[in-house]
XYZ file of C-alpha atoms in Angstrom:
677
model
C 9.722 -62.490 -3.462
C 13.879 -61.828 -3.748
C 15.447 -58.590 -2.501
C 16.406 -57.118 -6.013
C 20.173 -55.858 -6.509
C 19.873 -51.697 -5.511
C 20.164 -49.649 -8.991
C 22.360 -47.124 -6.718
C 24.965 -50.020 -6.032
C 26.155 -50.341 -9.906
C 29.778 -49.662 -10.416
C 30.181 -48.026 -13.604
C 27.972 -48.718 -16.778
C 27.407 -44.963 -16.521
C 25.444 -45.079 -20.358
C 23.499 -48.418 -19.272
C 22.115 -46.278 -16.275
C 21.251 -42.807 -18.142
C 19.467 -44.514 -20.699
C 17.234 -46.458 -18.163
C 16.679 -43.689 -16.217
C 15.803 -41.563 -19.172
C 13.173 -43.930 -19.870
C 11.897 -43.647 -16.313
C 11.828 -39.723 -16.336
C 9.775 -39.845 -20.118
C 8.436 -43.450 -21.166
C 7.902 -41.600 -24.438
C 11.408 -41.676 -25.345
C 10.588 -45.546 -26.541
C 12.702 -47.938 -24.296
C 16.221 -48.829 -24.416
C 17.971 -51.808 -26.184
C 21.222 -52.725 -24.297
C 23.952 -54.510 -26.115
C 26.982 -56.153 -24.938
C 28.734 -58.964 -23.526
C 27.859 -61.697 -20.752
C 28.112 -61.000 -17.441
C 28.108 -57.168 -17.709
C 24.890 -56.120 -15.291
C 22.726 -55.788 -18.256
C 19.875 -58.029 -16.752
C 20.784 -56.541 -13.171
C 20.022 -53.257 -13.888
C 16.784 -53.822 -15.552
C 15.796 -55.049 -12.961
C 16.770 -52.924 -10.597
C 14.885 -50.199 -12.299
C 11.585 -51.559 -11.526
C 12.236 -50.084 -7.584
C 12.494 -46.563 -8.821
C 9.506 -46.277 -10.976
C 6.794 -44.323 -9.864
C 3.438 -45.973 -8.471
C 0.496 -46.358 -10.929
C -2.809 -45.930 -9.903
C -5.526 -48.667 -11.664
C -9.130 -49.194 -11.636
C -9.503 -52.131 -8.451
C -10.214 -55.420 -10.202
C -9.461 -54.572 -13.717
C -6.623 -57.710 -15.133
C -5.608 -54.764 -17.742
C -4.457 -51.834 -15.328
C -6.797 -49.542 -16.476
C -6.308 -45.709 -15.645
C -9.141 -44.607 -13.349
C -8.601 -40.800 -14.753
C -9.167 -42.360 -18.269
C -10.277 -45.858 -18.789
C -10.005 -47.857 -21.544
C -13.764 -48.134 -23.254
C -13.223 -51.383 -24.825
C -11.423 -52.514 -21.846
C -12.624 -57.151 -22.028
C -12.896 -56.016 -17.863
C -15.186 -53.012 -18.757
C -16.685 -50.990 -18.719
C -15.465 -49.140 -15.467
C -18.107 -47.100 -13.441
C -16.445 -44.427 -11.784
C -14.321 -45.420 -8.402
C -11.638 -44.120 -6.506
C -8.318 -46.144 -8.160
C -5.696 -47.960 -5.886
C -1.894 -47.724 -6.338
C 0.499 -50.274 -6.817
C 4.114 -50.591 -8.272
C 4.461 -50.245 -11.796
C 5.148 -54.090 -13.080
C 8.274 -55.442 -14.604
C 6.918 -58.383 -17.002
C 10.037 -60.560 -18.224
C 9.213 -61.915 -22.188
C 10.483 -65.455 -22.157
C 12.650 -66.431 -25.058
C 10.884 -69.629 -25.527
C 7.042 -68.339 -24.909
C 4.452 -69.005 -26.909
C 2.004 -66.897 -28.491
C -0.800 -67.853 -26.063
C 1.339 -66.882 -23.291
C 2.234 -63.268 -24.698
C -1.272 -61.824 -26.179
C -3.138 -64.245 -24.225
C -5.907 -67.140 -25.285
C -9.252 -67.347 -25.939
C -11.462 -70.190 -24.919
C -12.283 -71.438 -28.416
C -14.701 -74.161 -26.986
C -16.886 -71.744 -25.027
C -16.704 -69.088 -27.502
C -18.423 -71.795 -30.225
C -20.871 -73.463 -27.799
C -21.457 -70.539 -25.389
C -21.075 -67.564 -27.709
C -18.821 -66.172 -24.480
C -15.611 -64.220 -24.901
C -13.934 -66.306 -22.071
C -10.070 -64.209 -22.225
C -7.022 -64.985 -20.131
C -5.106 -61.629 -20.306
C -1.102 -62.629 -21.332
C 2.132 -60.925 -20.855
C 1.500 -57.760 -22.737
C -1.728 -56.882 -20.729
C 0.567 -57.360 -17.304
C 3.108 -55.190 -19.031
C 0.517 -52.392 -19.820
C 1.817 -48.841 -18.098
C 5.022 -50.599 -16.883
C 8.048 -52.538 -18.527
C 8.224 -55.392 -20.848
C 11.383 -56.713 -20.233
C 12.946 -59.152 -22.899
C 16.301 -61.044 -22.039
C 17.938 -61.718 -25.324
C 15.923 -60.155 -27.392
C 17.718 -61.028 -30.550
C 16.836 -64.821 -30.006
C 13.437 -64.106 -29.795
C 11.229 -65.974 -32.599
C 10.022 -64.423 -35.457
C 6.542 -64.658 -34.840
C 6.459 -63.177 -31.423
C 8.503 -60.392 -32.546
C 5.691 -59.320 -35.235
C 3.375 -59.133 -32.230
C 5.858 -57.320 -30.386
C 6.119 -55.066 -33.456
C 2.320 -54.790 -33.924
C 1.533 -53.811 -29.896
C 4.265 -51.082 -29.808
C 3.006 -49.328 -32.881
C -0.877 -49.289 -31.877
C -0.609 -49.182 -28.136
C -2.870 -52.262 -28.201
C -3.279 -55.773 -28.112
C -5.303 -57.942 -30.816
C -6.402 -61.401 -30.307
C -8.530 -62.910 -33.167
C -9.500 -66.203 -34.084
C -12.324 -67.767 -36.044
C -14.258 -64.435 -35.559
C -13.770 -64.285 -32.148
C -11.811 -60.945 -31.270
C -10.730 -59.129 -28.060
C -8.896 -55.994 -28.069
C -7.123 -54.359 -24.966
C -4.647 -51.793 -23.922
C -0.729 -52.357 -24.303
C 1.369 -49.447 -23.889
C 4.759 -50.333 -21.771
C 8.320 -49.473 -21.964
C 10.206 -51.938 -23.988
C 13.514 -52.918 -22.572
C 15.791 -55.583 -24.525
C 19.173 -57.219 -23.754
C 21.159 -58.831 -26.132
C 24.540 -60.027 -27.042
C 25.925 -59.389 -30.135
C 27.948 -62.430 -30.813
C 24.452 -64.318 -30.467
C 23.015 -62.854 -33.827
C 21.470 -59.147 -34.530
C 17.727 -57.899 -34.380
C 15.439 -57.089 -37.262
C 15.517 -53.727 -38.575
C 12.042 -53.179 -37.728
C 12.318 -54.325 -33.901
C 15.430 -52.704 -33.515
C 14.259 -49.138 -34.769
C 11.052 -49.804 -32.031
C 13.463 -49.278 -29.136
C 14.126 -45.360 -28.760
C 17.663 -45.529 -27.349
C 20.670 -48.010 -27.362
C 24.191 -48.303 -25.469
C 26.979 -50.902 -25.389
C 28.444 -52.008 -22.068
C 31.484 -53.601 -21.899
C 33.235 -55.092 -18.646
C 35.734 -52.069 -17.118
C 39.418 -53.141 -17.458
C 39.759 -50.951 -14.739
C 41.401 -53.118 -11.650
C 39.729 -50.998 -8.702
C 36.615 -50.958 -10.559
C 36.366 -54.565 -11.053
C 37.543 -55.252 -7.460
C 34.444 -52.962 -6.070
C 31.866 -54.973 -8.578
C 33.243 -58.104 -6.730
C 33.152 -56.757 -3.165
C 29.340 -55.367 -3.779
C 28.290 -58.398 -5.231
C 29.436 -60.758 -2.601
C 28.139 -58.430 0.000
C 25.150 -58.503 -1.355
C 24.594 -62.377 -1.889
C 25.607 -63.015 1.734
C 22.848 -60.499 3.046
C 20.404 -59.383 0.138
C 18.067 -57.333 2.345
C 20.774 -56.102 4.704
C 23.149 -54.857 1.575
C 19.874 -53.395 0.296
C 19.144 -51.623 3.559
C 22.719 -49.735 2.952
C 21.755 -48.466 0.050
C 18.154 -47.246 0.742
C 19.179 -43.498 1.164
C 20.430 -43.598 -2.460
C 17.698 -45.061 -3.898
C 15.367 -42.967 -2.274
C 17.384 -39.905 -3.037
C 17.493 -41.228 -6.743
C 13.969 -41.874 -6.799
C 12.895 -38.193 -5.792
C 15.223 -37.007 -8.290
C 13.144 -39.046 -10.933
C 9.887 -37.608 -9.877
C 10.910 -34.367 -10.133
C 12.435 -34.662 -13.426
C 8.551 -36.205 -14.387
C 7.163 -32.847 -12.948
C 9.798 -30.633 -14.734
C 9.364 -32.324 -17.745
C 6.517 -30.474 -19.614
C 8.067 -27.140 -18.930
C 11.083 -27.799 -20.842
C 11.972 -25.607 -23.741
C 12.372 -27.113 -27.168
C 13.489 -24.255 -29.675
C 13.404 -23.931 -32.928
C 17.101 -23.625 -33.049
C 17.573 -27.319 -31.281
C 15.082 -28.714 -33.562
C 17.254 -27.719 -36.655
C 20.410 -29.494 -34.826
C 18.246 -32.343 -34.183
C 17.089 -32.547 -37.956
C 20.140 -31.603 -39.187
C 21.711 -34.462 -37.616
C 19.396 -37.120 -38.527
C 19.924 -35.801 -41.905
C 23.588 -36.106 -42.002
C 23.760 -39.577 -40.629
C 21.125 -40.757 -43.015
C 18.534 -42.271 -40.461
C 15.641 -43.929 -42.347
C 12.270 -42.381 -41.433
C 11.331 -39.755 -38.895
C 11.229 -41.695 -35.755
C 14.833 -41.325 -35.027
C 14.303 -37.355 -35.150
C 10.856 -37.692 -32.703
C 13.131 -39.694 -30.015
C 16.281 -37.526 -30.272
C 13.586 -34.499 -29.253
C 12.157 -36.501 -26.514
C 15.411 -37.628 -25.214
C 16.962 -33.970 -25.489
C 14.160 -33.083 -23.518
C 14.234 -35.831 -20.975
C 18.057 -34.742 -20.414
C 17.235 -31.435 -19.739
C 14.688 -32.378 -17.020
C 16.879 -35.036 -15.634
C 19.687 -32.302 -15.281
C 16.930 -29.955 -13.312
C 17.191 -27.374 -16.757
C 13.924 -25.821 -18.416
C 15.961 -25.442 -21.749
C 17.409 -28.204 -24.384
C 21.170 -27.252 -24.931
C 23.566 -28.664 -27.853
C 24.996 -30.950 -25.366
C 21.582 -32.716 -24.785
C 21.037 -32.946 -28.152
C 24.849 -34.359 -28.606
C 24.176 -36.592 -25.865
C 20.500 -38.094 -27.483
C 22.183 -38.182 -31.133
C 25.074 -40.666 -29.209
C 22.096 -42.719 -27.788
C 19.207 -42.995 -30.423
C 20.865 -42.734 -33.539
C 23.856 -45.468 -33.716
C 21.573 -48.538 -33.885
C 19.226 -46.485 -36.729
C 22.130 -46.404 -39.202
C 23.240 -49.153 -39.933
C 22.325 -50.566 -43.734
C 23.286 -54.286 -43.316
C 24.360 -56.917 -40.413
C 27.530 -56.758 -40.993
C 27.620 -52.784 -40.049
C 29.222 -51.913 -36.341
C 26.655 -49.581 -34.748
C 28.158 -45.943 -33.311
C 28.720 -42.889 -34.731
C 31.635 -40.260 -36.008
C 31.792 -37.848 -33.325
C 33.770 -35.415 -35.043
C 31.349 -35.675 -37.782
C 28.657 -35.309 -35.310
C 30.188 -32.309 -33.673
C 30.433 -30.304 -36.975
C 26.794 -31.122 -37.412
C 25.700 -29.601 -34.471
C 28.392 -26.390 -34.623
C 26.769 -25.877 -38.081
C 23.456 -26.217 -37.695
C 23.752 -24.402 -33.783
C 23.173 -20.995 -33.221
C 26.128 -18.593 -33.422
C 25.761 -17.708 -29.898
C 25.933 -21.413 -28.848
C 29.846 -21.087 -29.107
C 30.305 -18.176 -26.807
C 28.918 -20.338 -23.943
C 32.070 -19.837 -21.049
C 29.809 -22.604 -19.044
C 31.584 -26.012 -20.152
C 28.873 -27.719 -17.779
C 25.436 -26.438 -17.878
C 24.063 -29.316 -15.937
C 24.003 -29.225 -12.245
C 25.377 -32.289 -11.384
C 28.826 -30.584 -10.347
C 29.596 -33.577 -8.087
C 27.468 -36.300 -9.260
C 24.797 -37.630 -8.135
C 25.116 -39.514 -4.502
C 25.923 -42.792 -5.983
C 22.373 -42.849 -7.970
C 24.199 -43.111 -11.524
C 23.685 -42.022 -14.797
C 23.633 -37.965 -13.485
C 26.012 -36.778 -15.730
C 26.074 -36.937 -19.814
C 29.648 -38.668 -20.023
C 30.788 -35.559 -22.203
C 29.787 -32.961 -19.519
C 33.239 -33.294 -17.568
C 34.898 -32.209 -20.880
C 35.480 -35.618 -21.912
C 33.548 -35.956 -24.972
C 33.601 -39.631 -25.861
C 31.310 -42.098 -24.120
C 32.745 -45.177 -22.516
C 30.593 -47.412 -24.716
C 31.650 -45.364 -28.220
C 35.497 -45.470 -27.275
C 35.476 -49.199 -26.463
C 34.168 -49.952 -29.769
C 36.083 -47.317 -31.731
C 39.183 -48.620 -29.796
C 38.746 -52.349 -30.926
C 38.275 -52.653 -34.160
C 38.052 -55.779 -36.377
C 41.004 -57.091 -37.426
C 42.985 -55.243 -40.332
C 44.184 -57.791 -43.526
C 47.442 -56.381 -42.500
C 48.010 -57.535 -39.223
C 46.807 -61.226 -40.550
C 50.279 -62.261 -41.172
C 51.163 -61.851 -37.477
C 48.447 -64.484 -36.311
C 50.186 -66.999 -34.196
C 49.422 -70.496 -35.437
C 49.786 -69.838 -38.911
C 51.960 -71.467 -41.521
C 54.203 -69.285 -43.161
C 54.983 -71.121 -46.272
C 53.114 -70.126 -49.059
C 50.649 -68.373 -47.125
C 48.952 -64.655 -48.669
C 47.377 -61.833 -46.895
C 43.647 -61.998 -46.474
C 42.133 -60.085 -49.227
C 39.102 -58.382 -48.966
C 35.504 -59.641 -49.952
C 33.894 -58.209 -53.359
C 30.456 -56.262 -53.315
C 28.207 -58.440 -51.573
C 24.951 -59.411 -53.960
C 21.360 -60.594 -54.109
C 21.760 -64.557 -54.288
C 19.299 -67.196 -55.213
C 17.632 -69.006 -52.875
C 18.769 -72.560 -51.819
C 16.607 -74.498 -49.716
C 16.297 -77.739 -48.175
C 14.029 -80.391 -49.813
C 10.695 -81.923 -48.472
C 9.034 -80.523 -44.808
C 10.648 -79.930 -42.047
C 9.601 -79.093 -38.442
C 12.762 -76.989 -37.467
C 12.839 -73.193 -35.887
C 10.560 -70.633 -37.715
C 12.460 -68.810 -40.159
C 12.185 -68.049 -44.170
C 14.125 -70.847 -45.972
C 13.003 -74.277 -46.079
C 9.255 -75.498 -46.108
C 8.019 -76.733 -42.674
C 5.028 -77.738 -40.454
C 4.845 -74.652 -38.348
C 2.417 -72.535 -36.342
C 2.162 -69.918 -38.676
C 1.453 -70.004 -42.530
C -1.432 -71.277 -44.487
C -3.568 -73.767 -43.511
C -2.989 -77.281 -45.386
C -5.066 -79.695 -42.965
C -6.412 -80.377 -39.592
C -5.766 -82.988 -36.832
C -7.059 -83.659 -33.215
C -5.218 -81.351 -30.904
C -2.330 -82.932 -28.711
C -2.562 -80.903 -25.550
C -3.679 -76.921 -25.545
C -5.622 -76.258 -28.727
C -3.979 -73.292 -30.557
C -5.266 -72.629 -33.786
C -8.611 -73.822 -34.573
C -9.550 -75.325 -38.108
C -13.216 -74.221 -37.638
C -14.855 -75.989 -40.981
C -12.873 -79.316 -39.387
C -14.378 -78.968 -36.045
C -18.148 -78.034 -37.306
C -17.704 -81.395 -39.663
C -16.965 -83.355 -36.385
C -19.415 -82.080 -34.719
C -22.423 -81.986 -37.003
C -23.779 -85.797 -36.880
C -23.852 -85.770 -33.162
C -26.063 -83.184 -32.853
C -29.572 -85.245 -32.588
C -27.887 -87.383 -29.736
C -26.752 -84.290 -27.792
C -30.381 -82.948 -27.673
C -29.705 -79.687 -29.342
C -32.682 -77.785 -29.219
C -31.841 -74.210 -30.245
C -29.802 -72.416 -33.053
C -26.229 -73.161 -30.995
C -24.180 -75.957 -32.245
C -22.828 -78.029 -29.426
C -19.361 -78.570 -28.985
C -17.346 -81.091 -27.174
C -13.895 -81.158 -26.394
C -13.321 -84.210 -28.850
C -15.158 -82.375 -31.759
C -12.100 -79.808 -31.815
C -9.789 -80.391 -34.605
C -6.194 -78.388 -34.762
C -5.417 -76.720 -38.064
C -2.053 -78.056 -39.364
C -0.185 -75.098 -41.426
C 2.724 -74.911 -43.439
C 5.496 -72.173 -43.329
C 9.229 -71.857 -43.672
C 11.948 -72.687 -41.003
C 15.391 -71.670 -40.702
C 17.773 -74.092 -41.618
C 21.724 -74.727 -40.416
C 23.929 -73.472 -43.458
C 27.153 -74.798 -43.232
C 30.065 -73.313 -45.508
C 33.040 -75.161 -46.289
C 35.377 -73.062 -47.632
C 38.718 -73.951 -49.867
C 41.330 -71.444 -48.875
C 43.989 -73.433 -50.647
C 46.940 -72.349 -53.109
C 44.790 -73.068 -55.918
C 42.029 -70.243 -54.909
C 45.014 -67.699 -53.498
C 44.647 -65.679 -56.881
C 43.494 -62.103 -55.273
C 40.921 -60.994 -57.797
C 39.368 -64.427 -57.295
C 39.589 -64.766 -53.660
C 37.818 -61.448 -53.606
C 35.146 -62.771 -55.715
C 34.920 -65.990 -53.762
C 34.536 -64.150 -50.329
C 31.716 -61.762 -51.862
C 30.058 -64.552 -52.713
C 29.914 -66.288 -48.875
C 29.111 -62.881 -47.827
C 26.301 -62.467 -50.159
C 24.920 -65.870 -48.896
C 25.712 -65.040 -45.129
C 23.405 -61.767 -45.752
C 21.175 -64.305 -47.243
C 21.318 -66.653 -44.473
C 20.928 -63.390 -41.966
C 17.594 -62.623 -43.623
C 15.940 -65.882 -43.296
C 16.562 -66.569 -39.994
C 19.420 -69.247 -40.294
C 22.180 -70.438 -38.290
C 25.739 -70.707 -39.925
C 28.486 -72.087 -39.219
C 32.114 -71.941 -41.450
C 34.687 -74.994 -41.641
C 37.965 -73.940 -43.637
C 40.627 -76.107 -45.319
C 44.268 -75.483 -46.738
C 47.448 -76.850 -46.310
C 47.298 -79.813 -44.237
C 44.178 -79.861 -42.296
C 40.702 -78.266 -42.094
C 39.561 -76.302 -39.191
C 35.885 -74.918 -37.380
C 36.823 -70.876 -37.816
C 33.218 -70.445 -36.812
C 31.297 -72.858 -34.789
C 27.734 -72.977 -35.861
C 25.776 -69.646 -34.475
C 23.129 -67.209 -35.108
C 25.374 -64.232 -35.536
C 26.167 -63.727 -39.400
C 28.585 -60.814 -38.721
C 30.492 -63.403 -36.741
C 31.126 -65.444 -39.611
C 31.604 -62.119 -41.826
C 34.634 -61.295 -39.824
C 36.191 -64.779 -39.970
C 36.156 -64.928 -43.265
C 37.524 -61.315 -44.122
C 40.292 -62.214 -42.248
C 40.885 -65.946 -43.762
C 44.298 -66.384 -45.329
C 45.296 -68.707 -48.543
C 47.433 -70.749 -49.400
C 48.975 -74.454 -49.519
C 47.583 -77.745 -50.581
C 43.916 -78.771 -50.818
C 42.921 -81.357 -48.136
C 38.861 -81.110 -49.695
C 38.640 -84.905 -47.739
C 39.380 -83.205 -44.669
C 37.241 -80.205 -44.955
C 34.314 -82.362 -45.639
C 35.119 -84.547 -42.943
C 34.863 -82.054 -40.675
C 31.960 -80.796 -41.895
C 30.444 -84.222 -40.774
C 31.844 -83.909 -37.370
C 30.240 -80.557 -36.959
C 26.572 -81.567 -38.346
C 26.802 -85.135 -36.447
C 26.903 -82.542 -33.289
C 24.373 -80.128 -34.191
C 21.714 -82.957 -35.112
C 22.251 -84.371 -31.215
C 21.680 -80.719 -29.939
C 18.956 -79.415 -32.121
C 17.544 -82.576 -34.376
C 14.239 -80.870 -35.490
C 16.585 -78.172 -37.672
C 17.777 -79.498 -40.945
C 21.192 -78.537 -42.373
C 22.536 -77.388 -45.435
C 26.009 -77.532 -46.576
C 27.427 -75.260 -48.911
C 30.856 -76.417 -50.469
C 33.052 -73.309 -51.915
C 35.773 -74.603 -53.909
C 36.946 -75.383 -57.564
C 37.203 -78.995 -56.758
C 40.388 -79.677 -56.782
C 42.173 -82.138 -54.035
C 45.872 -82.376 -53.510
C 48.196 -83.374 -50.466
C 48.618 -86.840 -48.846
C 47.459 -90.469 -50.929
C 44.954 -90.296 -53.030
C 43.415 -87.189 -52.365
C 40.587 -87.393 -55.039
C 39.180 -90.778 -53.501
C 39.722 -89.644 -50.056
C 37.469 -86.486 -50.702
C 34.898 -88.894 -52.919
C 34.268 -91.172 -50.348
C 33.768 -88.097 -47.578
C 31.244 -86.666 -49.993
C 29.234 -90.089 -50.110
C 29.294 -90.140 -46.381
C 27.256 -86.645 -46.660
C 25.306 -88.184 -49.391
C 24.539 -91.634 -46.878
C 22.963 -89.226 -43.894
C 20.657 -87.349 -46.663
C 22.397 -83.785 -46.064
C 21.209 -81.293 -48.418
C 24.105 -79.793 -50.076
C 25.195 -77.470 -52.786
C 28.509 -76.612 -54.320
C 29.670 -73.206 -55.504
C 31.951 -73.852 -58.312
C 34.864 -71.258 -58.284
C 36.761 -72.586 -61.273
C 37.760 -69.805 -63.798
C 39.615 -69.663 -66.909
C 38.824 -71.045 -70.249
C 40.008 -74.568 -69.735
C 37.307 -75.732 -67.234
C 38.174 -79.383 -65.397
C 34.437 -79.596 -64.289
C 35.846 -81.170 -60.593
C 33.287 -79.162 -58.670
C 30.376 -80.573 -60.887
C 32.192 -84.128 -60.107
C 32.042 -83.269 -56.131
C 28.295 -82.121 -56.450
C 27.559 -85.612 -58.034
C 29.130 -87.286 -55.243
C 27.297 -85.139 -52.497
C 24.031 -86.193 -54.310
C 23.613 -82.021 -54.390
C 23.766 -79.170 -57.171
C 26.536 -77.188 -58.427
C 26.165 -73.518 -59.299
C 28.707 -71.291 -61.018
C 29.242 -67.696 -58.809
C 27.530 -66.186 -61.756
C 24.707 -68.276 -61.865
C 24.720 -67.718 -57.775
C 23.192 -64.413 -58.508
C 19.576 -63.500 -57.916
C 19.374 -61.664 -61.095
C 21.311 -63.976 -63.483
C 19.681 -65.631 -66.747
C 21.569 -68.779 -66.194
C 18.413 -70.283 -64.869
C 15.472 -70.202 -62.196
C 15.672 -70.683 -58.190
C 17.051 -74.071 -57.766
C 16.244 -75.960 -54.936
C 18.821 -78.159 -53.308
C 18.772 -82.132 -54.527
C 19.038 -84.231 -51.589
C 20.401 -87.801 -52.199
C 17.240 -89.408 -50.350
C 15.151 -87.339 -52.871
C 17.367 -88.818 -55.703
C 16.156 -92.247 -54.287
C-alpha cells in the first residue's frame, strides 16, 4: 500500500482543511463538497484525511462493519452473538465515476436465489464505506442512477437491494466527500443539498507559497516514506486534537441566542428546507469543540454559515455560489444578544499561534480578516461585465455593438431526437437504458444485471421433466436466464449555432434571443445534456464553447457575446459540422441535436444563400436532428428560417412557440432527415 501524502504537509487551502477536519470531529455535519479548479490538492487532502480518522471497532468477520456494541439486527451476516470487537482503521472508499449499480450497492446471485432460495449477496461499495468515508472524485460527472442510489442511502442510512422479490438490506452510514471542477458541470440540487459543507479552492497566487508546494511535492515523490516520517509528529498532534475535540463535543452548549442567529441567517438567505439550519448548528458546535471551547459563539455561527449556506442558496445553475458577507454580518448583529457587541476579545479561540502545521485550526476571520480566501477569490473575479466587452482583443471594431443582457429565461417545450438511442442516461430522448420501463427480454451478454422473471420461467419450464424435477422448486440453469430490456431517456449533445450578425443586433431583439438560448441551456442542464456553442458574424464562425457538461460556462459565453457585421450562415453550419464530426469520434453513442438560432438571412461572399443551403444539406445527409429557432420579427416576414429548416430536414419554431406555455401547438419532436426518408 502506498504511503499517503501527510495532511499536515498541505500548504494553504485553509477552508478545505477546516471543512474536512470538522467532519472528522463530528461526522453528523454531513460531509463536504470541494469545488475548485484542477490541480489544487482536492483529492490529496481527502485521501490524507483517512490517516487522521479514529479507529472503529467492528464485529469480527462481519462484511458490513457492524458495531459490536450495537450490531445491526438486519445485517445479512447476522445475527451476531456477543463477542469482543476488533479495531481497524476507518476506511476511505472511492466510488469511480463509471461504476455500475452492482458495484455500488452489491449484487445478488439471481440463479441461486431462484433455484435454491439462497440470498447469496456480494457487498458493494456502500457496505465497505459504512462507518467510514465514501469519496467521489468528479462527483458532478456521476451517472443519474448512481446519484439516486446515493441519495437514498444518505437519507435512510441503509442500502436496499431488491430484485424480483429477493431483498437484502444493510446499514450504510458514511461521511460523504466529493470533489468537482465546476467547469465540467454542476450537481443536481438534491445531491448538492446532501453535502453538509462546501468549500471553494483555488491555486495560490503567492510566489512563495507556490514554491513551497512544489518543494514539498518533489520531496514526497522522491521518498514518500521518509517525507511522511518527517511529518509524523505533526500528524500525531493533529490526530490527538481530533480525538480531544470528539470527547469535548457532547459538552458544547448551543444556547437559544445562538439558535436564533442560525435560524435568522437561514431565513435571511432564503435557503430551502430546514437541513441548512441543522447543518449550521452541528457545524458551529464542531467549530467550538475544535477550538477547545464548551460554548458556541457568534464567530462560530458566522464561519458555519460561510461553509454550510453558499451551495444551498443557488436558485438556478447559472447562480454563482457564495454569500453576501455584509448581509451576513448585519443579520448576525440583529439576531444576536446585545452583550455580544461588548466582547473585548477579538479571538475567542485558543489557537493564537496556529496548530503546529496541522491546518484548519483557526477560522479565517479569527485574526481580523473576516473574508475567507475562497470567498474573496470568487468575489474578486466576477464574470466579465458587458461594459468591458469592447476592449476584448481580437474582436473586429467595425459595426460591432456591445453585448446586451439576456431576457428573463422561461420554461421551453421539449425538443428531442427521434428514434431509439443508446447514449448516456439523461432525460431528453428515448433510449435503451439500464433503467426505465421493461419492453422485452434477451439472452444476457456477460453478467446478468436485470432479470426478466417471466421470460426466465418461460425458458426453463419446458425442460423441467428432462432435468428430473421432483420438488416444488424450479430447476433453473444459466441458459434459461433472460436479461430485461428497458427503455428510458438519454442525454444528448445539444449544439447551439447562434447568429450574432448585424441583422440580429437590435438590442431588444438580441435580448430576447439570448433569453431563449439561456432557457434552452437551462433545459439542457435539467435533462443532463452536453452543450456546445458556435457563433457566426462578420466573415467567419467560431466555437465559443466546445462541447461540455458545464451549462453555466455556456451561459457566461452567451452573456458576453457581441453582435455586428455580415451573416456568414454557411460558415456557422460548416463549423457546427466539424464540431459534430469530432464528437462522433469521441462519443459515438451520444446523439446530437443541432439548434440553429437565426432569422435565416445569409450575406457576405459569393452566393451566400446557395452556400448555406449546401451546408444545411450536409447535416441532413448525415441524419443530424435539428431545429431552427426563427428570430425574424416585424410585420413583413420572409420565411427564410423555415426554408433553412427544410434544407436541414428539421423543424422551425418561433420564439413564441418555444415557450412551454405557448398555445401555438403541442410539444414538438425534431424531425431528422432519416425519419423523413
